[in-house]
Coordinates of C-alpha atoms in Angstrom, one line a residue:
M6 CA -125.4 -98.4 -74.3
A7 CA -123.2 -98.2 -71.2
D8 CA -119.7 -97.0 -71.5
D9 CA -118.3 -100.3 -70.3
Y10 CA -119.5 -102.2 -73.4
I11 CA -117.0 -102.7 -76.2
Y12 CA -119.0 -102.7 -79.4
L13 CA -117.5 -104.6 -82.3
D14 CA -120.6 -105.4 -84.2
N15 CA -120.7 -102.4 -86.5
N16 CA -121.8 -104.4 -89.6
A17 CA -125.1 -105.1 -87.7
T18 CA -125.7 -101.5 -86.9
T19 CA -123.7 -98.4 -85.8
K20 CA -124.0 -95.8 -83.1
T21 CA -125.8 -92.7 -84.3
D22 CA -123.2 -90.0 -84.7
P23 CA -123.8 -87.1 -82.3
G24 CA -123.9 -84.7 -85.2
V25 CA -126.6 -86.8 -86.9
L26 CA -128.7 -86.8 -83.8
A27 CA -128.3 -83.0 -83.3
S28 CA -129.4 -82.4 -86.9
M29 CA -132.6 -84.5 -86.5
M30 CA -133.9 -83.1 -83.2
P31 CA -135.5 -79.9 -84.5
Y32 CA -137.5 -82.0 -86.9
F33 CA -139.1 -83.8 -84.0
T34 CA -139.7 -80.7 -81.8
D35 CA -140.1 -77.7 -84.0
Y36 CA -140.4 -78.6 -87.7
Y37 CA -142.8 -81.5 -87.4
A38 CA -145.3 -80.8 -90.1
N39 CA -146.0 -83.2 -93.0
A40 CA -143.7 -82.5 -95.9
N41 CA -146.6 -83.1 -98.3
S42 CA -148.8 -80.4 -96.7
S43 CA -149.4 -77.3 -98.9
H44 CA -149.1 -74.8 -96.1
I45 CA -145.9 -72.7 -95.5
S46 CA -144.4 -75.2 -92.9
G47 CA -145.0 -78.1 -95.3
I48 CA -143.4 -76.2 -98.1
S49 CA -140.3 -75.3 -96.0
L50 CA -140.0 -79.0 -95.1
T51 CA -140.2 -80.0 -98.7
E52 CA -137.2 -77.6 -99.4
A53 CA -135.3 -79.2 -96.5
V54 CA -135.9 -82.6 -97.9
E55 CA -134.8 -81.5 -101.3
D56 CA -131.5 -80.2 -99.8
A57 CA -131.0 -83.4 -97.9
T58 CA -131.7 -85.5 -101.0
W59 CA -129.0 -83.6 -102.9
Q60 CA -126.5 -84.3 -100.1
I61 CA -127.3 -88.1 -100.2
A62 CA -127.1 -88.2 -104.0
D63 CA -123.8 -86.3 -103.9
L64 CA -122.2 -88.9 -101.8
I65 CA -122.7 -91.6 -104.5
G66 CA -122.4 -89.4 -107.6
A67 CA -126.1 -89.5 -108.4
N68 CA -128.8 -87.0 -109.2
E69 CA -131.3 -86.1 -106.5
K70 CA -134.2 -87.2 -108.8
E71 CA -132.8 -90.7 -108.8
I72 CA -133.3 -91.2 -105.0
I73 CA -136.3 -93.0 -103.6
F74 CA -136.5 -93.1 -99.8
T75 CA -137.5 -96.3 -98.1
S76 CA -137.5 -97.7 -94.5
G77 CA -134.1 -99.3 -95.2
A78 CA -132.2 -101.6 -97.5
T79 CA -134.6 -104.6 -97.2
E80 CA -137.5 -102.5 -98.5
A81 CA -135.3 -101.0 -101.2
I82 CA -134.2 -104.5 -102.3
N83 CA -137.9 -105.7 -102.5
L84 CA -138.9 -102.6 -104.5
A85 CA -136.0 -103.1 -107.0
I86 CA -136.5 -106.8 -107.6
K87 CA -140.2 -106.9 -107.6
G88 CA -140.6 -103.6 -109.3
L89 CA -138.9 -104.7 -112.5
A90 CA -140.8 -107.9 -112.7
N91 CA -142.9 -106.7 -115.6
S92 CA -139.9 -107.2 -117.9
N93 CA -140.5 -109.5 -120.8
K94 CA -137.3 -111.3 -119.7
N95 CA -137.5 -114.1 -117.1
K96 CA -134.1 -114.6 -115.6
I97 CA -132.4 -113.2 -112.4
I98 CA -128.8 -114.0 -111.5
T99 CA -127.4 -113.6 -108.0
F100 CA -124.9 -115.2 -105.7
T101 CA -125.2 -117.7 -102.8
T102 CA -123.4 -115.2 -100.4
E103 CA -125.9 -112.4 -100.8
H104 CA -127.9 -111.1 -97.9
K105 CA -131.0 -112.9 -96.8
A106 CA -133.1 -109.9 -98.0
V107 CA -131.9 -110.7 -101.6
L108 CA -132.1 -114.4 -101.3
E109 CA -135.6 -114.5 -99.8
T110 CA -136.9 -112.0 -102.3
C111 CA -135.5 -114.1 -105.1
K112 CA -137.2 -117.2 -103.7
Y113 CA -140.4 -115.3 -103.8
M114 CA -139.8 -114.4 -107.4
E115 CA -139.2 -118.1 -108.2
S116 CA -142.7 -118.8 -106.7
K117 CA -144.0 -116.4 -109.2
G118 CA -142.5 -118.3 -112.1
F119 CA -139.2 -116.4 -112.5
N120 CA -136.0 -118.3 -113.2
V121 CA -133.4 -117.5 -110.6
E122 CA -129.8 -118.7 -110.8
Y123 CA -127.8 -118.7 -107.6
L124 CA -124.1 -118.7 -108.6
P125 CA -121.5 -120.1 -106.2
V126 CA -118.5 -118.0 -105.2
Q127 CA -114.9 -119.1 -104.9
S128 CA -113.3 -120.4 -101.7
D129 CA -112.0 -116.9 -100.8
S130 CA -115.6 -115.5 -101.4
T131 CA -114.7 -113.7 -104.6
I132 CA -116.7 -114.1 -107.8
D133 CA -115.6 -116.3 -110.7
D134 CA -115.7 -113.9 -113.6
D135 CA -116.0 -116.5 -116.3
L136 CA -118.8 -118.3 -114.5
L137 CA -120.8 -115.1 -114.2
K138 CA -120.1 -113.9 -117.8
N139 CA -121.2 -117.3 -119.2
S140 CA -124.3 -117.4 -117.0
I141 CA -125.8 -114.1 -118.2
T142 CA -128.1 -114.8 -121.2
E143 CA -130.3 -112.7 -123.5
D144 CA -133.2 -113.7 -121.2
T145 CA -131.5 -112.2 -118.1
Y146 CA -133.1 -109.0 -117.0
L147 CA -131.4 -108.5 -113.6
V148 CA -128.0 -109.3 -112.0
I149 CA -127.8 -108.8 -108.3
A150 CA -124.5 -108.4 -106.6
M151 CA -123.5 -106.9 -103.2
M152 CA -120.5 -104.5 -103.2
C153 CA -119.3 -105.6 -99.8
N154 CA -120.3 -108.8 -98.0
N155 CA -121.7 -108.2 -94.5
E156 CA -120.1 -111.3 -92.9
T157 CA -116.6 -111.5 -94.5
G158 CA -116.2 -107.9 -95.7
T159 CA -115.3 -109.2 -99.2
L160 CA -115.4 -106.4 -101.9
H161 CA -116.6 -107.3 -105.4
D162 CA -115.5 -105.7 -108.7
I163 CA -118.9 -104.0 -109.4
K164 CA -117.7 -102.2 -112.4
K165 CA -116.7 -105.5 -114.1
I166 CA -120.0 -107.1 -113.1
S167 CA -122.0 -104.2 -114.5
E168 CA -120.1 -104.5 -117.8
F169 CA -120.9 -108.2 -118.0
A170 CA -124.6 -107.5 -117.3
H171 CA -124.9 -104.6 -119.8
Q172 CA -123.2 -106.6 -122.6
K173 CA -126.3 -108.9 -122.6
G174 CA -128.8 -106.1 -121.9
A175 CA -129.3 -106.9 -118.3
L176 CA -129.5 -104.4 -115.4
L177 CA -127.4 -104.4 -112.2
L178 CA -128.8 -104.1 -108.7
C179 CA -126.0 -103.5 -106.2
D180 CA -126.6 -103.9 -102.5
T181 CA -124.1 -101.3 -101.1
T182 CA -125.5 -101.5 -97.5
Q183 CA -122.0 -102.3 -96.0
A184 CA -120.1 -100.0 -98.3
V185 CA -121.9 -96.6 -98.5
G186 CA -120.2 -94.1 -96.2
K187 CA -117.1 -96.3 -95.8
I188 CA -115.6 -96.2 -99.3
P189 CA -116.0 -93.9 -102.3
I190 CA -118.8 -94.8 -104.6
D191 CA -119.7 -93.3 -108.0
V192 CA -122.7 -95.0 -109.5
S193 CA -122.0 -93.6 -113.0
D194 CA -118.4 -94.8 -113.1
L195 CA -119.4 -98.2 -111.7
G196 CA -122.3 -98.6 -114.1
I197 CA -124.8 -99.3 -111.3
D198 CA -128.5 -99.2 -112.4
M199 CA -130.0 -99.6 -108.9
M200 CA -128.4 -99.5 -105.5
T201 CA -129.6 -99.9 -101.9
I202 CA -128.6 -97.8 -99.0
S203 CA -129.4 -98.1 -95.2
A204 CA -128.5 -95.1 -93.0
H205 CA -128.0 -97.0 -89.7
K206 CA -125.0 -98.9 -91.2
F207 CA -122.9 -95.7 -91.4
Y208 CA -123.8 -93.8 -88.2
G209 CA -127.2 -92.6 -89.3
P210 CA -130.7 -93.3 -87.8
K211 CA -132.5 -96.6 -88.1
G212 CA -135.7 -96.8 -90.2
I213 CA -134.5 -94.8 -93.2
G214 CA -132.8 -96.0 -96.4
A215 CA -132.9 -95.4 -100.0
L216 CA -133.0 -97.0 -103.4
Y217 CA -131.0 -95.3 -106.1
V218 CA -132.6 -95.8 -109.5
S219 CA -130.8 -94.6 -112.6
R220 CA -132.8 -92.1 -114.6
N221 CA -132.6 -94.5 -117.5
V222 CA -134.3 -97.2 -115.5
I223 CA -136.7 -95.3 -113.2
S224 CA -139.5 -95.3 -115.7
E225 CA -139.4 -99.1 -115.8
L226 CA -139.9 -99.5 -112.0
N227 CA -143.4 -100.3 -110.7
T228 CA -144.6 -99.3 -107.3
Q229 CA -144.9 -102.0 -104.6
M230 CA -146.5 -99.7 -102.0
H231 CA -149.7 -98.0 -103.1
G232 CA -151.3 -95.0 -101.4
G233 CA -151.1 -91.2 -101.7
G234 CA -148.6 -91.3 -104.6
Q235 CA -145.6 -89.8 -102.8
Q236 CA -142.1 -90.0 -104.3
K237 CA -143.1 -90.0 -107.9
N238 CA -145.8 -92.6 -107.1
L239 CA -143.1 -95.2 -106.5
R240 CA -143.2 -95.3 -102.7
S241 CA -146.4 -94.0 -101.1
G242 CA -146.5 -93.0 -97.4
T243 CA -145.7 -90.0 -95.3
L244 CA -142.0 -89.2 -95.6
N245 CA -139.8 -89.8 -92.6
V246 CA -138.4 -86.3 -92.5
P247 CA -136.2 -86.6 -89.4
G248 CA -134.8 -89.8 -90.9
V249 CA -134.0 -88.1 -94.2
I250 CA -132.3 -85.2 -92.5
G251 CA -130.3 -87.6 -90.3
M252 CA -129.3 -89.7 -93.3
S253 CA -128.2 -86.6 -95.1
K254 CA -126.0 -85.5 -92.2
A255 CA -124.5 -89.0 -92.0
C256 CA -123.6 -88.7 -95.7
E257 CA -122.1 -85.2 -95.1
I258 CA -120.0 -86.5 -92.2
A259 CA -119.0 -89.6 -94.1
K260 CA -117.7 -87.6 -97.0
A261 CA -115.6 -85.5 -94.7
E262 CA -114.3 -88.3 -92.4
M263 CA -114.1 -91.3 -94.8
K264 CA -110.4 -91.3 -95.4
R265 CA -109.5 -90.5 -91.8
D266 CA -111.9 -93.3 -90.6
E267 CA -110.3 -95.8 -93.1
I268 CA -106.7 -95.1 -92.0
R269 CA -107.4 -95.4 -88.3
I270 CA -109.9 -98.3 -88.4
R271 CA -107.7 -100.3 -90.8
K272 CA -104.8 -100.0 -88.5
I273 CA -106.6 -101.3 -85.4
R274 CA -108.4 -104.0 -87.4
D275 CA -105.1 -105.3 -88.8
F276 CA -103.6 -105.3 -85.3
L277 CA -106.6 -107.2 -83.9
E278 CA -106.4 -109.7 -86.7
M279 CA -102.6 -110.2 -86.4
E280 CA -102.9 -110.9 -82.7
L281 CA -105.8 -113.3 -82.9
L282 CA -104.3 -115.2 -85.7
K283 CA -101.5 -116.1 -83.3
I284 CA -104.1 -118.5 -81.7
D285 CA -103.2 -122.0 -82.9
G286 CA -105.3 -123.1 -85.9
S287 CA -107.1 -119.8 -86.4
F288 CA -107.7 -118.4 -89.9
V289 CA -109.5 -115.6 -91.7
N290 CA -112.7 -116.4 -93.7
G291 CA -112.9 -114.8 -97.1
S292 CA -110.5 -112.8 -99.1
V293 CA -107.8 -110.8 -97.2
E294 CA -106.8 -108.8 -100.3
N295 CA -110.2 -107.8 -101.5
R296 CA -111.9 -106.7 -98.3
I297 CA -113.3 -103.6 -96.6
Y298 CA -111.1 -102.2 -93.8
N299 CA -113.4 -102.6 -90.8
T300 CA -114.2 -106.3 -90.9
S301 CA -112.4 -109.5 -89.8
N302 CA -114.1 -112.9 -89.8
I303 CA -112.0 -115.4 -88.0
C304 CA -112.5 -119.1 -87.4
F305 CA -111.2 -120.5 -84.1
P306 CA -111.5 -124.3 -84.8
G307 CA -112.9 -126.3 -81.8
V308 CA -114.3 -123.2 -80.1
W309 CA -118.0 -122.7 -80.5
S310 CA -118.8 -119.1 -81.5
E311 CA -122.0 -119.1 -79.5
Q312 CA -120.1 -120.1 -76.3
L313 CA -117.4 -117.5 -77.0
I314 CA -119.9 -114.7 -77.8
L315 CA -121.8 -115.3 -74.5
S316 CA -118.6 -115.6 -72.5
L317 CA -117.2 -112.4 -73.9
G318 CA -120.1 -110.7 -72.2
K319 CA -119.8 -106.9 -72.6
I320 CA -117.5 -107.3 -75.7
L321 CA -120.1 -107.4 -78.4
V322 CA -119.3 -109.4 -81.5
S323 CA -121.3 -111.7 -83.7
S324 CA -121.2 -115.0 -85.5
G325 CA -122.4 -113.4 -88.8
S326 CA -125.4 -111.5 -90.1
A327 CA -127.7 -109.8 -87.5
C328 CA -130.5 -111.7 -89.2
S329 CA -129.2 -114.9 -87.7
A330 CA -126.8 -113.9 -84.9
V331 CA -126.0 -116.4 -82.1
T332 CA -127.7 -119.3 -83.8
S333 CA -127.2 -123.1 -83.9
E334 CA -127.4 -122.9 -87.7
P335 CA -124.1 -122.3 -89.6
S336 CA -123.8 -119.2 -91.7
H337 CA -125.0 -119.6 -95.3
V338 CA -122.1 -117.3 -96.4
L339 CA -119.4 -119.3 -94.7
K340 CA -120.9 -122.6 -95.9
A341 CA -120.9 -121.1 -99.5
L342 CA -117.1 -120.7 -99.1
G343 CA -116.8 -124.4 -98.5
L344 CA -116.4 -124.4 -94.7
S345 CA -117.7 -127.4 -92.7
D346 CA -120.6 -126.9 -90.4
E347 CA -118.2 -127.1 -87.5
D348 CA -115.8 -124.5 -88.7
A349 CA -118.7 -122.2 -89.7
L350 CA -120.0 -122.5 -86.1
C351 CA -116.6 -121.7 -84.8
S352 CA -116.3 -118.4 -86.6
I353 CA -116.6 -114.8 -85.2
R354 CA -117.1 -111.6 -87.1
F355 CA -115.4 -108.5 -85.6
S356 CA -116.6 -105.3 -87.3
L357 CA -115.1 -102.1 -86.1
G358 CA -116.3 -98.6 -86.4
R359 CA -115.7 -94.8 -86.0
F360 CA -116.0 -95.0 -82.2
T361 CA -113.8 -98.1 -81.7
T362 CA -110.7 -97.3 -79.7
E363 CA -107.2 -98.9 -79.5
D364 CA -107.7 -99.6 -75.8
E365 CA -110.9 -101.6 -76.6
I366 CA -109.0 -103.6 -79.2
N367 CA -106.2 -104.4 -76.8
Y368 CA -108.6 -105.6 -74.1
T369 CA -110.6 -107.6 -76.7
I370 CA -107.4 -109.4 -77.8
T371 CA -106.5 -110.3 -74.2
R372 CA -109.9 -111.5 -73.3
V373 CA -110.4 -113.6 -76.5
K374 CA -107.0 -115.3 -76.0
E375 CA -107.8 -116.0 -72.3
L376 CA -111.2 -117.5 -73.1
I377 CA -110.0 -119.7 -75.9
R378 CA -107.2 -121.0 -73.7
Q379 CA -109.8 -121.9 -71.1
F380 CA -112.1 -123.6 -73.6
K381 CA -109.3 -125.6 -75.1
A382 CA -108.0 -126.7 -71.7

């Protein structure tokens, strides 16, 4: 991407960290054998993958045997939800603000006869504890809750949710796509049974992700991709070794830079938000208190987000999830918070990242204010 672009859409994807790219290159040019081959090169690659797997597991407090590599979070979500479908229980509970990968997979499960309950959230996008607790029954085998919402940045109390699920014998699948690499996560402390990861959301490469499956649950999971029996026969196919190495490096960098990133990004995000909220009528969508530090979703009533996004040109922002960016349809997440169609269509998500600068934020503030004055005039 050209240097004159200002990229504020880091929840959609992130720039690959130069250190990540450097770590991957030898596995395209020199160490390109198949990691499942039995010759010496294949064996050395297997060892490299094992070391990388340890690095990834270490970031989330897991064991390397609990990691299954996938093409990304969407595949991981499908494997987790469909892979547990042999349970003698019939009920799944999730929330109306979940990512489309969860909602569409749950719709598929409904078509197969499963009972899926989509719980509403509160107006600030947080979860109603009493509603969730009372909704989980003895027939519930899976509760699905994201750790961090991709559109509003809202953070959910995953430890509490897991306690509610486990009290009734249900498992917890947590989509941590927007949280991994940004905030500390310990799967054991939080009581997470399964968890999805996507490397390109935290400065890693695209096309690689993982499903964490607790050792207590992994024997219950059934494969959804049949073939050569790779990865404990749970996900067949030739392993994306450069992707695994890159994801591992992204985890290593995240562990070292996480606190520094948070302090710097939070500061410039808060300044951006403070200035844009000076625009008459503007307001933040979702919880301000329970929110990740890089995201601000702001409604500018009377200003269509599609028009503003296009007019901003080389300032790259979005109206919500990358699955439905710049669309005439209002965001399902914002609608779930109680916003009208009009206000949902007048909302912009600003998601900052490791490479966002103060100068870029200052220019963005000036340009957004100028354009909104013009539109309202």
